Amino acid sequence: MTTASRFWDKMAVRYSKQPIADEDAYRKKLAKTREYLSPTSQVLEIGCGTGSTALLHAPFVAHIRATDFSEQMLEIARGKAQAQGITNVTFEKDDISALQAVDAQYDAVLAMSVLHLLRDKDAAITKVYRMLKPGGVFVSSTACLGDRMAFFKVLAPIGRAVGLLPVLNVMSQTELVHSLEATGFTVDHFWHPGGIAAVFIIAKKPA
């Protein structure tokens, strides 16, 4: 088990009980995402956590493969799916760096509150690009701490070393957009609610 897995396994129950910080913003992100989905959509979610987003999108797509590297998070997610009678979401323990998928397999890939928790966001973005079908979309919500809280570049390694923080990639909005565009994506929708809120981006692979 990796250090990151252990961290999130310990956090799973507490995380599942936390209220959504901004319910209105979350609902707006769900609604905007669904504009790009259809009843035939094959969707991958990386870092699905306790499955809330995947389960809310499930009625609007054919299937969602929801992955996370925390088994405790996934157990909670599977329990939610069973309680709600949702059968078109498959929960799997996996890490984006090791995840197996053929090229051009998915219509949409979701990464909600994930990219800033990866050691190598550029490698993940490149892999997502390959997994998407032509015209497919990459939907992400990312904490860009580099714009307002750059001091985390110093604090994050210390917090991680003592077990108080997970991996934390401190990036700016500009750096994130550059990574997406350098890979070949076109930013189709960009929304930042303001302050230290996450940046919501829907990036499209050329058709």
Coordinates of C-alpha atoms in Angstrom, one line a residue:
M1 CA 0.0 0.0 0.0
T2 CA 1.4 3.4 -0.9
T3 CA 1.7 6.3 1.5
A4 CA -1.0 8.2 -0.4
S5 CA -3.4 5.2 -0.1
R6 CA -2.8 4.9 3.6
F7 CA -3.5 8.7 4.0
W8 CA -6.8 8.5 2.2
D9 CA -7.9 5.2 3.8
K10 CA -7.5 6.9 7.2
M11 CA -9.5 9.9 5.9
A12 CA -12.3 8.0 4.2
V13 CA -15.0 7.9 6.9
R14 CA -14.4 11.5 7.9
Y15 CA -14.3 12.6 4.3
S16 CA -17.6 10.9 3.5
K17 CA -19.3 12.9 6.3
Q18 CA -18.0 16.3 5.2
P19 CA -20.6 18.6 3.6
I20 CA -19.9 20.0 0.2
A21 CA -18.1 23.3 0.7
D22 CA -20.1 25.2 -2.0
E23 CA -23.3 23.3 -2.9
D24 CA -24.3 25.8 -5.6
A25 CA -21.0 25.7 -7.4
Y26 CA -21.0 21.9 -7.2
R27 CA -24.5 21.8 -8.8
K28 CA -23.4 24.1 -11.6
K29 CA -20.4 21.9 -12.3
L30 CA -22.7 18.8 -12.5
A31 CA -25.1 20.6 -14.8
K32 CA -22.4 21.9 -17.2
T33 CA -20.8 18.4 -17.3
R34 CA -24.0 16.8 -18.4
E35 CA -24.2 19.1 -21.4
Y36 CA -21.3 17.0 -22.7
L37 CA -22.8 13.6 -21.8
S38 CA -25.3 11.3 -23.5
P39 CA -27.1 8.0 -22.8
T40 CA -24.4 6.3 -24.8
S41 CA -21.4 7.9 -23.0
Q42 CA -18.7 5.7 -21.7
V43 CA -17.1 7.6 -18.8
L44 CA -14.0 7.2 -16.7
E45 CA -13.6 9.0 -13.4
I46 CA -10.1 9.1 -11.7
G47 CA -10.0 9.8 -8.0
C48 CA -13.7 9.1 -7.5
G49 CA -13.4 9.2 -3.7
T50 CA -16.6 8.0 -2.1
G51 CA -18.4 8.0 -5.4
S52 CA -20.9 10.9 -5.0
T53 CA -20.2 12.5 -8.4
A54 CA -20.2 9.3 -10.4
L55 CA -23.5 8.2 -8.8
L56 CA -25.1 11.5 -9.6
H57 CA -24.0 11.3 -13.3
A58 CA -24.9 7.6 -13.6
P59 CA -28.5 8.1 -14.8
F60 CA -27.3 10.2 -17.8
V61 CA -24.7 7.8 -19.2
A62 CA -24.2 4.2 -20.3
H63 CA -21.5 3.3 -17.9
I64 CA -19.0 4.9 -15.5
R65 CA -15.7 3.3 -14.6
A66 CA -14.9 5.0 -11.3
T67 CA -11.4 4.5 -9.9
D68 CA -9.6 5.5 -6.7
F69 CA -6.5 4.3 -4.9
S70 CA -8.2 4.2 -1.5
E71 CA -10.0 0.9 -0.9
Q72 CA -11.8 2.4 2.1
M73 CA -13.2 5.2 -0.1
L74 CA -14.3 2.6 -2.6
E75 CA -16.0 0.5 0.0
I76 CA -18.1 3.5 1.0
A77 CA -18.8 4.2 -2.7
R78 CA -20.0 0.7 -3.4
G79 CA -22.3 0.8 -0.4
K80 CA -23.9 4.0 -1.7
A81 CA -24.4 2.5 -5.2
Q82 CA -26.0 -0.6 -3.7
A83 CA -28.3 1.5 -1.4
Q84 CA -29.4 3.6 -4.4
G85 CA -29.8 0.6 -6.8
I86 CA -27.3 2.0 -9.3
T87 CA -25.8 -0.7 -11.4
N88 CA -24.0 1.1 -14.3
V89 CA -21.1 2.3 -12.2
T90 CA -18.1 0.0 -11.6
F91 CA -15.8 1.0 -8.7
E92 CA -12.1 -0.2 -9.1
K93 CA -9.0 0.4 -7.0
D94 CA -6.5 1.9 -9.4
D95 CA -4.0 4.8 -9.8
I96 CA -4.0 6.9 -13.0
S97 CA -0.3 6.1 -13.4
A98 CA -1.0 2.3 -13.6
L99 CA -4.5 2.4 -14.9
Q100 CA -5.0 0.1 -18.0
A101 CA -7.1 1.4 -20.9
V102 CA -7.0 1.2 -24.6
D103 CA -6.6 4.4 -26.7
A104 CA -9.8 6.3 -27.6
Q105 CA -11.9 4.3 -25.2
Y106 CA -13.9 7.0 -23.4
D107 CA -16.3 9.8 -24.3
A108 CA -15.5 11.7 -21.1
V109 CA -12.9 11.5 -18.3
L110 CA -13.6 13.2 -15.0
A111 CA -10.9 14.3 -12.5
M112 CA -12.7 16.2 -9.7
S113 CA -10.3 17.5 -7.1
V114 CA -7.5 15.2 -8.3
L115 CA -4.9 16.9 -10.5
H116 CA -3.4 18.9 -7.6
L117 CA -3.0 15.6 -5.7
L118 CA -0.8 14.0 -8.3
R119 CA 3.0 14.0 -8.4
D120 CA 3.0 14.3 -12.2
K121 CA -0.1 16.0 -13.5
D122 CA 1.4 16.3 -17.0
A123 CA 1.8 12.5 -17.3
A124 CA -1.8 12.1 -16.2
I125 CA -3.2 14.7 -18.6
T126 CA -1.3 13.0 -21.5
K127 CA -2.7 9.6 -20.5
V128 CA -6.2 11.0 -20.3
Y129 CA -5.8 12.5 -23.8
R130 CA -4.9 9.1 -25.2
M131 CA -7.8 7.4 -23.5
L132 CA -10.4 9.8 -24.9
K133 CA -12.2 9.3 -28.2
P134 CA -11.8 12.1 -30.8
G135 CA -14.1 14.9 -29.6
G136 CA -14.1 13.5 -26.1
V137 CA -13.9 15.8 -23.1
F138 CA -11.7 16.0 -20.0
V139 CA -13.6 17.5 -17.1
S140 CA -11.6 18.7 -14.1
S141 CA -11.9 20.7 -10.9
T142 CA -8.5 21.6 -9.6
A143 CA -7.2 23.6 -6.6
C144 CA -4.7 26.0 -8.1
L145 CA -2.9 27.0 -4.9
G146 CA 0.0 28.6 -6.8
D147 CA -2.1 31.7 -7.5
R148 CA -3.0 32.7 -4.0
M149 CA -1.2 30.3 -1.6
A150 CA 2.2 29.8 -3.2
F151 CA 3.7 29.3 0.2
F152 CA 2.3 25.8 0.1
K153 CA 5.2 24.9 -2.2
V154 CA 7.3 25.0 1.0
L155 CA 4.7 23.7 3.5
A156 CA 3.4 20.8 1.4
P157 CA 6.6 18.6 1.5
I158 CA 6.8 19.2 5.3
G159 CA 3.2 18.3 5.9
R160 CA 3.6 15.2 3.7
A161 CA 6.7 14.1 5.6
V162 CA 4.9 14.1 9.0
G163 CA 1.7 12.5 7.6
L164 CA -0.5 15.6 7.8
L165 CA -0.9 16.2 4.1
P166 CA -1.1 14.1 1.0
V167 CA 0.9 14.8 -2.2
L168 CA 0.1 18.4 -3.1
N169 CA 1.0 19.8 -6.5
V170 CA 1.0 23.6 -6.1
M171 CA 0.2 25.0 -9.5
S172 CA -1.3 28.2 -11.0
Q173 CA -4.3 28.4 -13.3
T174 CA -2.0 29.5 -16.1
E175 CA 0.2 26.4 -15.6
L176 CA -2.8 24.1 -15.6
V177 CA -4.2 25.6 -18.8
H178 CA -0.8 25.4 -20.4
S179 CA -0.5 21.7 -19.6
L180 CA -3.8 21.0 -21.1
E181 CA -3.2 22.9 -24.3
A182 CA 0.4 21.6 -24.7
T183 CA -1.1 18.1 -24.7
G184 CA -3.5 19.0 -27.5
F185 CA -6.6 19.9 -25.7
T186 CA -8.8 23.0 -26.4
V187 CA -10.3 24.6 -23.3
D188 CA -14.0 24.6 -24.1
H189 CA -15.2 25.9 -20.7
F190 CA -13.4 27.6 -17.9
W191 CA -14.9 28.7 -14.7
H192 CA -13.3 30.0 -11.5
P193 CA -15.9 30.9 -8.8
G194 CA -13.3 33.2 -7.2
G195 CA -11.0 33.2 -4.1
I196 CA -9.3 29.9 -3.4
A197 CA -12.1 27.9 -5.0
A198 CA -11.1 25.2 -7.5
V199 CA -10.9 26.0 -11.2
F200 CA -13.4 24.1 -13.3
I201 CA -12.3 23.3 -16.8
I202 CA -13.8 21.2 -19.6
A203 CA -11.1 20.5 -22.2
K204 CA -11.9 18.9 -25.5
K205 CA -9.8 16.6 -27.7
P206 CA -10.1 17.5 -31.4
A207 CA -12.6 15.5 -33.3

